[in-house]
Coordinates of C-alpha atoms and ligand atoms in Angstrom, one line a residue:
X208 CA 0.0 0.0 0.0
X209 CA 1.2 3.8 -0.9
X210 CA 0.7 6.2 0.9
X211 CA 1.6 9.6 -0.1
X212 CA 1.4 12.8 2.3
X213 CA 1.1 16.5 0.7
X214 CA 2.9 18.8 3.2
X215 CA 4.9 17.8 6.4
X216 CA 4.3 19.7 9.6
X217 CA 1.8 19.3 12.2
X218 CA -1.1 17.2 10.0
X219 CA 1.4 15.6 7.3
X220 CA 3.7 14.5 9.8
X221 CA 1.9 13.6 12.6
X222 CA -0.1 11.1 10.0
X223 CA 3.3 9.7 8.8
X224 CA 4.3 8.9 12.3
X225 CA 1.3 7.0 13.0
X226 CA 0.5 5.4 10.6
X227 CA 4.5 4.1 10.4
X228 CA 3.2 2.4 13.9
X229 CA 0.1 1.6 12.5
X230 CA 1.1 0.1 9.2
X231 CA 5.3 -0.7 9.5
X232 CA 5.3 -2.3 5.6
X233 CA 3.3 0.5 4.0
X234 CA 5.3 3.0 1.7
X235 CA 5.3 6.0 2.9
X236 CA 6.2 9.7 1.6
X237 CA 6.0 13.3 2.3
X238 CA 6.3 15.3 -0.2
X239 CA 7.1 19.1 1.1
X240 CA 7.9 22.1 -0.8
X241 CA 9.9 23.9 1.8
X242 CA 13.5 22.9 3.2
X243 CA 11.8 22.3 6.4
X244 CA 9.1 19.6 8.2
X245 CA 7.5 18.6 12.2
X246 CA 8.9 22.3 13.0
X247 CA 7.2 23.8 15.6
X248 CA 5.5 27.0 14.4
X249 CA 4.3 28.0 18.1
X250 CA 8.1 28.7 19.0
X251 CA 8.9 30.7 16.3
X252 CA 7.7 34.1 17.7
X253 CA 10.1 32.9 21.1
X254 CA 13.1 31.8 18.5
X255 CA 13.2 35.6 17.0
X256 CA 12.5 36.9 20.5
X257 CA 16.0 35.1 21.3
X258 CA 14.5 33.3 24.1
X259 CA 15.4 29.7 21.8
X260 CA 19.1 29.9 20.7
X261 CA 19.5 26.8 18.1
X262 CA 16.8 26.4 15.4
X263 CA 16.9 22.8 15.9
X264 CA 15.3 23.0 18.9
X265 CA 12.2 24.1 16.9
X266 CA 12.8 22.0 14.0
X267 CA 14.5 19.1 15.5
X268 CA 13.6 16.4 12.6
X269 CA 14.8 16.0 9.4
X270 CA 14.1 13.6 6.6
X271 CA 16.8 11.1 7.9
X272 CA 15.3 10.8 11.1
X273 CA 11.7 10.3 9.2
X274 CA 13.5 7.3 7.8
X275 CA 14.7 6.1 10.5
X276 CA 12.1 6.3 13.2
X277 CA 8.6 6.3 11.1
X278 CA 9.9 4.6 7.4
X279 CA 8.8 7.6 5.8
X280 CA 10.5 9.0 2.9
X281 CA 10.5 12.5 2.6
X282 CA 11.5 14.7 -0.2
X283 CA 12.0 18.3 0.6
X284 CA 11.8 21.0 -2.1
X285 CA 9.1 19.1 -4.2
X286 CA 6.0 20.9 -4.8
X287 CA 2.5 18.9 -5.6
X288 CA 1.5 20.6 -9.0
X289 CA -2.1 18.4 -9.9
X290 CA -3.6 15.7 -8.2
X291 CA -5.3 13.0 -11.0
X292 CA -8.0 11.1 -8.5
X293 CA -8.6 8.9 -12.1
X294 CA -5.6 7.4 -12.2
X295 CA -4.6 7.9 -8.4
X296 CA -1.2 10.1 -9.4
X297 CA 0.3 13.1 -8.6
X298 CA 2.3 15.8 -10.3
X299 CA 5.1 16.6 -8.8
X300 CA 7.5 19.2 -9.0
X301 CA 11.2 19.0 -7.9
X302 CA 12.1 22.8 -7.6
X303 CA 16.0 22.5 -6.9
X304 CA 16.3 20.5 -10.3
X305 CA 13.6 21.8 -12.2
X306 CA 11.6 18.2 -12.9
X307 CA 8.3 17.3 -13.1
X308 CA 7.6 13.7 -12.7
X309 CA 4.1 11.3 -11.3
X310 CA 4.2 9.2 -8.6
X311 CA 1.3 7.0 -7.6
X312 CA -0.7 6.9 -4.8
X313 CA -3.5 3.9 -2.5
X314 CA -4.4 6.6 -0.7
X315 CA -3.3 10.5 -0.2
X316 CA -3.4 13.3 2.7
X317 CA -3.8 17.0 1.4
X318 CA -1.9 18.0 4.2
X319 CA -1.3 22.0 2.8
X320 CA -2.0 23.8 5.6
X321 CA -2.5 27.6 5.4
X322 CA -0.1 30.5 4.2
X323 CA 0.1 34.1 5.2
X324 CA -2.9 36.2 3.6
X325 CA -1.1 39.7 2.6
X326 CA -3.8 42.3 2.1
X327 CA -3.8 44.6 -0.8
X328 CA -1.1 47.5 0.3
X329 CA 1.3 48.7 -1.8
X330 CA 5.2 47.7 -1.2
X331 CA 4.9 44.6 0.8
X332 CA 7.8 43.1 -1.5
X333 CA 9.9 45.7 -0.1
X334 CA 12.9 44.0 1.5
X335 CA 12.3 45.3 5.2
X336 CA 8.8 43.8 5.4
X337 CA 7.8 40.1 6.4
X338 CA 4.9 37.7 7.1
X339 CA 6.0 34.8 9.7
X340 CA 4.4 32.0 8.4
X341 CA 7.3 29.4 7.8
X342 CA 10.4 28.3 9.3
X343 CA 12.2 29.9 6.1
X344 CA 10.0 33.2 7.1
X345 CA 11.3 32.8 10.9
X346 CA 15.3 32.6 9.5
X347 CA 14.3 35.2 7.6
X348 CA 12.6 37.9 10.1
X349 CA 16.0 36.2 12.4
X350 CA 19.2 37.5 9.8
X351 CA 17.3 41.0 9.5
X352 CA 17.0 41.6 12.8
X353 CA 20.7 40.3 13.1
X354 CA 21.9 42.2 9.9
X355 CA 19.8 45.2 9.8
X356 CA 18.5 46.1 12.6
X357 CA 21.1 48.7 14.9
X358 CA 20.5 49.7 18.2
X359 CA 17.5 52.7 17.8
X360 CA 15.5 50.7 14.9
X361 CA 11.7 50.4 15.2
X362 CA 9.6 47.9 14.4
X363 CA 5.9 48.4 13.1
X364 CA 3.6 45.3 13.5
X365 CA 0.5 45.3 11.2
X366 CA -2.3 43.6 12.9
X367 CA -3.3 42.7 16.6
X368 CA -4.6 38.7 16.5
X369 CA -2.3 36.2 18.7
X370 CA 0.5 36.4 16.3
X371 CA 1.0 39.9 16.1
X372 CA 0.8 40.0 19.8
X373 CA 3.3 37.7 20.5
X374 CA 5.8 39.2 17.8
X375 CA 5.1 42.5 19.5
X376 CA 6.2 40.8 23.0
X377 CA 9.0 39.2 21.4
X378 CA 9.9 42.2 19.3
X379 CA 10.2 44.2 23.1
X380 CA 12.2 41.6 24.2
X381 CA 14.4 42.6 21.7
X382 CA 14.5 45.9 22.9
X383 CA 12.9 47.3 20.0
X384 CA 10.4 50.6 20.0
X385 CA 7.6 48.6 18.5
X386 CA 4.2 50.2 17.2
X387 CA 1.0 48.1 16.7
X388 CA -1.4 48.9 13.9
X389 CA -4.9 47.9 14.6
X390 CA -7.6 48.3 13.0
X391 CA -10.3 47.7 15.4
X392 CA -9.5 45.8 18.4
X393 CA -6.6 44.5 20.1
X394 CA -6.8 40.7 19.6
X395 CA -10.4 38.5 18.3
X396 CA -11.8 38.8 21.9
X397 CA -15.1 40.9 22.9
X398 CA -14.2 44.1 22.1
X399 CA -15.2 45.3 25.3
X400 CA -12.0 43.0 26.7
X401 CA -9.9 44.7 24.5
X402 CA -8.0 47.9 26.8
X403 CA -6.8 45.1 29.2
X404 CA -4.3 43.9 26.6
X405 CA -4.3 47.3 25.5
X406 CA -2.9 48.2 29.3
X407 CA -0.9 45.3 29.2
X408 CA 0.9 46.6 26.1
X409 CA 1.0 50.2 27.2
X410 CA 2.8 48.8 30.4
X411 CA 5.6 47.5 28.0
X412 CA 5.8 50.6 26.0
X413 CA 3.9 49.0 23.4
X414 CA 3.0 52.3 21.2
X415 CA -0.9 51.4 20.1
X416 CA -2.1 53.3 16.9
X417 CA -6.1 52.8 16.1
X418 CA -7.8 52.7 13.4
X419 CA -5.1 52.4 11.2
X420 CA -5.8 50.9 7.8
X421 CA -2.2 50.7 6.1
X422 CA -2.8 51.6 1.8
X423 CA 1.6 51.6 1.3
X424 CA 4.6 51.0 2.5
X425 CA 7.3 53.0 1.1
X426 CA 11.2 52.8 2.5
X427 CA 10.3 52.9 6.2
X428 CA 7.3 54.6 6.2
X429 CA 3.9 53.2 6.9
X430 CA 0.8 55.3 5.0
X431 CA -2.3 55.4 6.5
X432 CA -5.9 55.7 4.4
X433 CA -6.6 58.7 7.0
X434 CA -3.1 60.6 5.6
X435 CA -1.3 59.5 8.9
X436 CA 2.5 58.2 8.5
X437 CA 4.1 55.8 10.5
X438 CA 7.8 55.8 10.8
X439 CA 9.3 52.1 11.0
X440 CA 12.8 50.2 9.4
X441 CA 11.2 47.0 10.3
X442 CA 7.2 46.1 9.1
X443 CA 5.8 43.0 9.9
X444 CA 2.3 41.5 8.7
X445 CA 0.3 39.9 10.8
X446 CA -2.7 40.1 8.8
X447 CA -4.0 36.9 8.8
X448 CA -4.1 33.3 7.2
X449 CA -5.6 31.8 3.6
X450 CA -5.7 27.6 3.3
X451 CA -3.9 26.3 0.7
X452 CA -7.0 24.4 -1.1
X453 CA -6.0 25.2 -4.7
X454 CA -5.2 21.4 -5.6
X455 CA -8.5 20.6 -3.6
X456 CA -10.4 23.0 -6.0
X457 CA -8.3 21.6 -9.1
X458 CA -10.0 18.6 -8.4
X459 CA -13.9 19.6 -7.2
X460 CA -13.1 18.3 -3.8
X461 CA -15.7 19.7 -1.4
X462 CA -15.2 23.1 0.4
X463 CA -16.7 24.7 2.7
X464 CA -18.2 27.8 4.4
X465 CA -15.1 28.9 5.5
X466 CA -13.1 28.6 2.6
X467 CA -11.3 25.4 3.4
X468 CA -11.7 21.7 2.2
X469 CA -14.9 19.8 3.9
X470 CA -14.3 16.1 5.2
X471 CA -16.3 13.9 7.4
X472 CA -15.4 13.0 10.5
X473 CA -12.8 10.1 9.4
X474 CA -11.2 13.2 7.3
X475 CA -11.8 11.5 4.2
X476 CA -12.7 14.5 1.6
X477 CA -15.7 14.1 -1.1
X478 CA -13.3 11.9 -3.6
X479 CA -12.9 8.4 -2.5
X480 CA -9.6 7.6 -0.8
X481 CA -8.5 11.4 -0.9
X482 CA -8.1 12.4 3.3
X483 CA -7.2 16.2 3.8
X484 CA -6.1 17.4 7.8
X485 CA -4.6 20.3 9.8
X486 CA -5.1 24.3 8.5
X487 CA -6.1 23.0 4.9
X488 CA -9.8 21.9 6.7
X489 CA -12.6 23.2 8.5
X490 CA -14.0 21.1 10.8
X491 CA -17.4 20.8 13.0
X492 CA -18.6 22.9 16.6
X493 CA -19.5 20.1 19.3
X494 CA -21.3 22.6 20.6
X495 CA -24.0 22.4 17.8
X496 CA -22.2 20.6 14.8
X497 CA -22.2 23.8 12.2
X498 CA -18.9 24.4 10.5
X499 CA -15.7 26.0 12.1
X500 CA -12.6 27.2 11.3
X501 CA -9.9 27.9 14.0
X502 CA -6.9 26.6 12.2
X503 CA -4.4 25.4 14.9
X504 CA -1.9 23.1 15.5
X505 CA -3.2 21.4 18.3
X506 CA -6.2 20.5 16.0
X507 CA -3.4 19.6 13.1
X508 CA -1.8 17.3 15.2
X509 CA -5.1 15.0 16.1
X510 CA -6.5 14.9 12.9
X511 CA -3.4 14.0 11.4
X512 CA -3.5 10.6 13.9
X513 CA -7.2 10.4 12.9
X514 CA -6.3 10.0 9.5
X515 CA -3.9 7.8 9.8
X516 CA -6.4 5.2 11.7
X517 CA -8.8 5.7 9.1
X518 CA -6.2 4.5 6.6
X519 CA -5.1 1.7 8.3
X520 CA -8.8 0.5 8.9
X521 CA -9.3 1.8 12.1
X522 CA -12.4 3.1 12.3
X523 CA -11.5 6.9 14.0
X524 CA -13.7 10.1 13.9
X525 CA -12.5 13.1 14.6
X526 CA -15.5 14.7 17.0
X527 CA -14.7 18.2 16.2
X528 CA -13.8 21.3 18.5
X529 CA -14.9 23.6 20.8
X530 CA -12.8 26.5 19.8
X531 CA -9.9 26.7 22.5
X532 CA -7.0 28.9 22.7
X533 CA -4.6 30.6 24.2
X534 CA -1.4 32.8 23.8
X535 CA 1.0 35.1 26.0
X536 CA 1.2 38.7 25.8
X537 CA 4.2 40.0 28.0
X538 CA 2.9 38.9 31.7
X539 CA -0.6 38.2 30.6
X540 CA -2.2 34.8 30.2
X541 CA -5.1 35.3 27.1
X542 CA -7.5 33.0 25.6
X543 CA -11.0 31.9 25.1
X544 CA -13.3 28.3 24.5
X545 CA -16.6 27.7 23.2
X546 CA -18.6 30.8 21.8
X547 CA -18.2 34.3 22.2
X548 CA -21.3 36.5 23.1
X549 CA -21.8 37.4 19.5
X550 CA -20.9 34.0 17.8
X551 CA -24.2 33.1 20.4
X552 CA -25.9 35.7 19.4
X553 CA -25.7 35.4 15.6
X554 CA -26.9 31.1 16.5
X555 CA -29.9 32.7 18.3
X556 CA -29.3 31.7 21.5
X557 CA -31.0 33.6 24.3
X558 CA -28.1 34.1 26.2
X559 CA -27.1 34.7 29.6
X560 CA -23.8 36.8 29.9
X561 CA -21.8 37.8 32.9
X562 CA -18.0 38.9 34.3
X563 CA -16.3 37.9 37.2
X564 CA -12.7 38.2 38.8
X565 CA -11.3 35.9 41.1
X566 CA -8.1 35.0 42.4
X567 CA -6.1 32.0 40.5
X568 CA -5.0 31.0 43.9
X569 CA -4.3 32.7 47.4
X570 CA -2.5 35.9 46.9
X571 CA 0.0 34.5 49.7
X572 CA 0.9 31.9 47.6
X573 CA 1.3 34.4 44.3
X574 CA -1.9 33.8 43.4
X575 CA -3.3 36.9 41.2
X576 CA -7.2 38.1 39.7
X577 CA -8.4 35.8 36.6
X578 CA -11.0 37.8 34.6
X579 CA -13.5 35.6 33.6
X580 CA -16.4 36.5 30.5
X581 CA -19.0 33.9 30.4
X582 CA -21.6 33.3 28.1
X583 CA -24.6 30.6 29.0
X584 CA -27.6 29.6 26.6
X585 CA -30.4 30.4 29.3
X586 CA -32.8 27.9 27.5
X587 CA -31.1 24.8 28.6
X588 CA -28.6 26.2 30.7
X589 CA -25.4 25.2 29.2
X590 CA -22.5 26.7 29.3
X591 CA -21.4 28.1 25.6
X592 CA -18.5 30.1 26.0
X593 CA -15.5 32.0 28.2
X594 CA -13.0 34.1 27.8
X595 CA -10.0 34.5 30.1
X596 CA -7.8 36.7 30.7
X597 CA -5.2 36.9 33.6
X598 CA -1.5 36.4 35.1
X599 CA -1.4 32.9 35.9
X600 CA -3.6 29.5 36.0
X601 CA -5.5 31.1 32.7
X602 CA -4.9 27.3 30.6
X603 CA -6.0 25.2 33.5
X604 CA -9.7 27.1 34.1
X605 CA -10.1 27.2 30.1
X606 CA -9.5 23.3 29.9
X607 CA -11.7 23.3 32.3
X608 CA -14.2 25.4 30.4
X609 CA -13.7 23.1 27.6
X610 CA -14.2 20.3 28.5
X611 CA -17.4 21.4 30.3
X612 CA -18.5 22.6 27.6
X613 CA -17.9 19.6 25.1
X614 CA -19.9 17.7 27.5
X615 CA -22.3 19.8 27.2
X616 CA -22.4 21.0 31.0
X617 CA -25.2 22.2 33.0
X618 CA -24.1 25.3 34.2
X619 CA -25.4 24.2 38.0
X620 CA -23.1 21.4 37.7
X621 CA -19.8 23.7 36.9
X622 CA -20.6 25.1 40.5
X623 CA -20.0 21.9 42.4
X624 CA -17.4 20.3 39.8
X625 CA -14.6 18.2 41.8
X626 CA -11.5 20.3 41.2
X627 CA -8.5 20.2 42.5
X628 CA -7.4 22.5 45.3
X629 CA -4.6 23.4 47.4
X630 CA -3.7 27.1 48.9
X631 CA -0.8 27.2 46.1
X632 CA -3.4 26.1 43.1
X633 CA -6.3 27.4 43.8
X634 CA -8.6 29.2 46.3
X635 CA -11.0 26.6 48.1
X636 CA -13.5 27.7 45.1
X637 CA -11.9 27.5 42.0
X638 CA -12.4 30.6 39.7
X639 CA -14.4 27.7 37.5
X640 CA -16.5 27.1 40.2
X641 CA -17.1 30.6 40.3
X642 CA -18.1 30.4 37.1
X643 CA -20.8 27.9 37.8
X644 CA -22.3 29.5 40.5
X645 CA -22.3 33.3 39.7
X646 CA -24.3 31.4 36.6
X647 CA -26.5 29.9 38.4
X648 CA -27.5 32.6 40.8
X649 CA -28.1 34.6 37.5
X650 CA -30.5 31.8 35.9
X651 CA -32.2 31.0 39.1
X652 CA -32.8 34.8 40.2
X653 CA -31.0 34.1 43.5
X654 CA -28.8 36.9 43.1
X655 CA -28.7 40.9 42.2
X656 CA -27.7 40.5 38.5
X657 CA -23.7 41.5 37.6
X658 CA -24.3 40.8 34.1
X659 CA -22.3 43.7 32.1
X660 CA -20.1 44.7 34.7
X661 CA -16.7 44.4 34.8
X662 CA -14.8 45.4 37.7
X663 CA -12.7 48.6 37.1
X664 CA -10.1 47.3 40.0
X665 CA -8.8 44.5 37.2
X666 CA -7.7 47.7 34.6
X667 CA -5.7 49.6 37.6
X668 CA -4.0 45.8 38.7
X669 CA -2.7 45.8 35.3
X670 CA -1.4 49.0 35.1
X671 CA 0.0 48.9 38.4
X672 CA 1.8 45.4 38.5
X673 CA 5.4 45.0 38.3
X674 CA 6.6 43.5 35.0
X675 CA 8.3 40.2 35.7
X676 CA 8.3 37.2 32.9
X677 CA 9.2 39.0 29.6
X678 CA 13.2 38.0 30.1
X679 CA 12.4 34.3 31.3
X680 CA 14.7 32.1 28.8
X681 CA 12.6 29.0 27.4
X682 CA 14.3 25.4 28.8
X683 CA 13.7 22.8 26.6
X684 CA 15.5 20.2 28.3
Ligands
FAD62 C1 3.9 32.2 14.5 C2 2.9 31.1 14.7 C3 2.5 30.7 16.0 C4 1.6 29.7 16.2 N1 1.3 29.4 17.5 C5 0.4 28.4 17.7 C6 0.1 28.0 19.1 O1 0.7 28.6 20.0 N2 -0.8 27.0 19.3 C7 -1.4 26.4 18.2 O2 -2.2 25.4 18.4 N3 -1.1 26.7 16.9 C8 -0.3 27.7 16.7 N4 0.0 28.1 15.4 C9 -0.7 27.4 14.3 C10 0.0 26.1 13.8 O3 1.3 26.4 13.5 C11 -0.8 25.6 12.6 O4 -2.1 25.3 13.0 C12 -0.1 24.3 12.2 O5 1.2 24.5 11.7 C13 -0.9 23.7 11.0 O6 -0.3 22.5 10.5 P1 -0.6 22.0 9.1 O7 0.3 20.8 8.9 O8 -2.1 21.8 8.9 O9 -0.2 23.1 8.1 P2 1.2 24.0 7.9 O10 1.9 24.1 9.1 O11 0.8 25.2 7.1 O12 2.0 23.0 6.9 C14 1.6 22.8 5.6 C15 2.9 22.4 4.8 O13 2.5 22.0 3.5 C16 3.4 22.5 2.5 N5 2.7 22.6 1.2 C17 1.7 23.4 0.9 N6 1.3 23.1 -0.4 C18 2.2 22.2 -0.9 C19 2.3 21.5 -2.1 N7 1.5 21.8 -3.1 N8 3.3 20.6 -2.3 C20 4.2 20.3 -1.2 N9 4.1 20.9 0.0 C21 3.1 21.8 0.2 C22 3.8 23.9 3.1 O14 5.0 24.3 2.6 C23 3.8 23.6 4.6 O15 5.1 23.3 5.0 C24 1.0 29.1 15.1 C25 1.3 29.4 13.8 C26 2.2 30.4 13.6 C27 2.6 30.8 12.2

């Protein structure tokens, strides 16, 4: 049986190294148009940041190892030109020699991910400004921050979702004047969230320009639709992401409302034999099965496995996702599961919406305030949604969150959940279990309501705590 695998990072290689358990005498082969594969995009940001010295500590496998460990070949520099479902081949092109030749595939895993979308502005080829999308855009962003970039440069980052931030942060790190352009909000929270990263950036000396819609970049200046110029040697777009579903369309493969290829839950696509993973798909809600699209590599990485079961015989569905995330900006812990108020809204739900802030764990132990948005359906009392923002302990109350809410959790039940607690964890009731009861009180007209409010304390802790993480090196041993 062949197997071949288009693209190897998250989806493409995860496959290959499972289904190499799976399936030891299958061929099997990556095909990848970069120089690199199994690199860990999530520590790029930290790798330019300096806070990860050797970039083998990101990308630590190469094709040998492949061969070696998972009996995988993998040919780097060779782009997928056509996929021919009729005769199950592929075109392939080997860029460093310039040859096209067809290799023939049992089964095959569109495994393209996503690539940087660059908006419409005039002189983004310009030589000081980059997307980071690859591992050959992190070297890149690397040697001109290395080559180019003397003591007194600024940097100017285009767009405020969780890549931009954590370039900003890293950028700082640097010890770079950094300006964000953003054009609405800071980060894809509630916009009514948004001035507590905005205070967390001011604290760094984050310079925050709004409502900035960048037409050109010309030498190091930034132009403005509004007239406005913005002085920078350094631009960065962080404007976004586009999947790579052109050899999907080639072919009529299914896509979907989002733009990206459409594939049941055993990730097989709408032409028989033909799986697709990772950035390249949308995927279903578990909260109500429509579509969504929150490309990431946590998700990458499982359906990659799920579609390596699937072509061994195992009979593996991928359930879906909840939405989770997080990311780091400077000493704040950001992220969010579920739905957001408006994502309820626009489903019709009649929904129930409140704030609260409570301590991670006791302040004696370091514990500090967790801001906590919630949004609960108020017809069958589930909870739908959170969004978290804080200093510490903000991952283990959103997996919390998560998983309560792909259970599909009664929002009296989040109140008496059997956490764990001790003084240095966790107060005696965990901020989740907070979250449960403020929610109930709410439904069940118990108490006065707090819906809408957000204590104005949380702003002024912000501004006024010390700074403290943004040097910590990263210790991957
Ligand atoms: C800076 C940054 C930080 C991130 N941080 C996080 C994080 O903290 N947490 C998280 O969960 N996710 C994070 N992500 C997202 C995560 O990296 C992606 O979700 C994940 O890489 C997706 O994996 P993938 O295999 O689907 O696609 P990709 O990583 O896009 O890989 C697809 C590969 O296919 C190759 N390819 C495309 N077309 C062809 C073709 N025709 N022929 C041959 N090869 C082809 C591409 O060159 C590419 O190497 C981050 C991403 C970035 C850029």
């Amino acid at each position: 049986m062949r197997i071949l695998i288009i693209g190897g990072v998250a989806a493409g290689s995860s496959a290959a190294a499972k289904l190499s358990r799976l399936k030891p005498d299958w061929d099997l082969v990556i095909y990848e148009e970069t120089e690199d594969i199994s690199y860990s995009s999530c520590n790029m940001p930290y790798f330019i940041g300096d806070l990860v010295d050797d970039p083998e500590q990101i990308a630590p496998r190469d094709p040998a190892y492949f061969k070696d460990h998972y009996n995988t070949e993998v040919y780097l520099h060779h782009r997928v030109e056509k996929i021919n479902p009729g005769d199950k081949t592929i075109q392939v092109h080997n860029l460093k020699e310039d040859r096209t030749f067809e290799d023939h595939y049992d089964k095959l895993l569109i495994a393209t991910g996503a690539r940087a979308s660059i908006p419409p502005i005039e002189g983004v080829d310009q030589a000081n400004v980059f997307s980071l999308r690859k591992f050959e855009d992190m070297v890149s962003i690397h040697n001109r921050m290395t080559c180019c970039m003397p003591e007194g440069s600024s940097v100017v980052v285009i767009g405020a979702g969780f890549i931009g931030l954590e370039m900003v942060e890293n950028f700082v790190r640097l010890g770079y004047p950094v300006k964000l352009l953003v054009s609405d909000q800071v980060s894809k929270l509630s916009k009514e969230l948004s001035p507590y990263l905005e205070a967390e950036l001011i604290r760094y000396g984050v310079e925050i320009i709004k409502d900035a819609r960048a037409v050109k970049i010309q030498g190091k200046k930034v132009h403005l639709k509004d007239g406005r110029v913005i002085d920078g040697d350094f631009v960065l777009l962080a404007t976004g992401i586009k999947p790579n579903i052109e050899l999907a369309e080639d072919i009529g493969l299914k896509i979907g409302s989002f733009g990206a290829i459409e594939t049941n839950k055993q990730m097989e696509t709408s032409i028989p034999d033909i799986y697709a993973a990772g950035d390249v798909v949308q995927t279903q809600s578990l909260i109500d099965g429509s579509p969504i699209y929150l490309p990431l590599g946590s998700t990458a990485n499982k359906m990659g496995r799920v579609v390596a079961d699937n072509m061994a015989g195992n009979k593996v569905a991928f359930p879906g996702i909840v939405g989770t995330n997080i990311f780091k900006l400077f000493d704040l812990e950001v992220g969010s599961t579920g739905l957001s108020e408006a994502q309820a809204k626009e489903k019709g739900y009649k929904t129930l919406v409140y704030y609260h802030i409570h301590r991670s764990h006791y302040a004696s132990h370091g514990g500090e305030p967790i801001l906590v948005k919630a949004v609960v359906d108020r017809d069958k009392e589930e909870l739908l949604g959170t969004e978290v923002i804080g200093f510490t302990g903000v991952k283990n109350r959103l997996d919390i969150y998560a998983s309560f809410i792909s259970f599909h959790g009664n929002i009296h039940d989040l109140e008496y959940l059997d956490t764990a607690y001790a003084p240095p964890f966790s107060t005696v009731r965990d901020v989740a279990l907070y979250t449960g009861m403020i929610g109930a009180n709410l439904l069940d007209k118990k108490a006065p309501s707090q819906e809408g409010k957000i204590d104005e304390n949380f702003l002024t802790y912000i501004q006024n705590r010390p700074s403290s993480k943004l040097m910590t090196p990263i210790n991957f041993s």
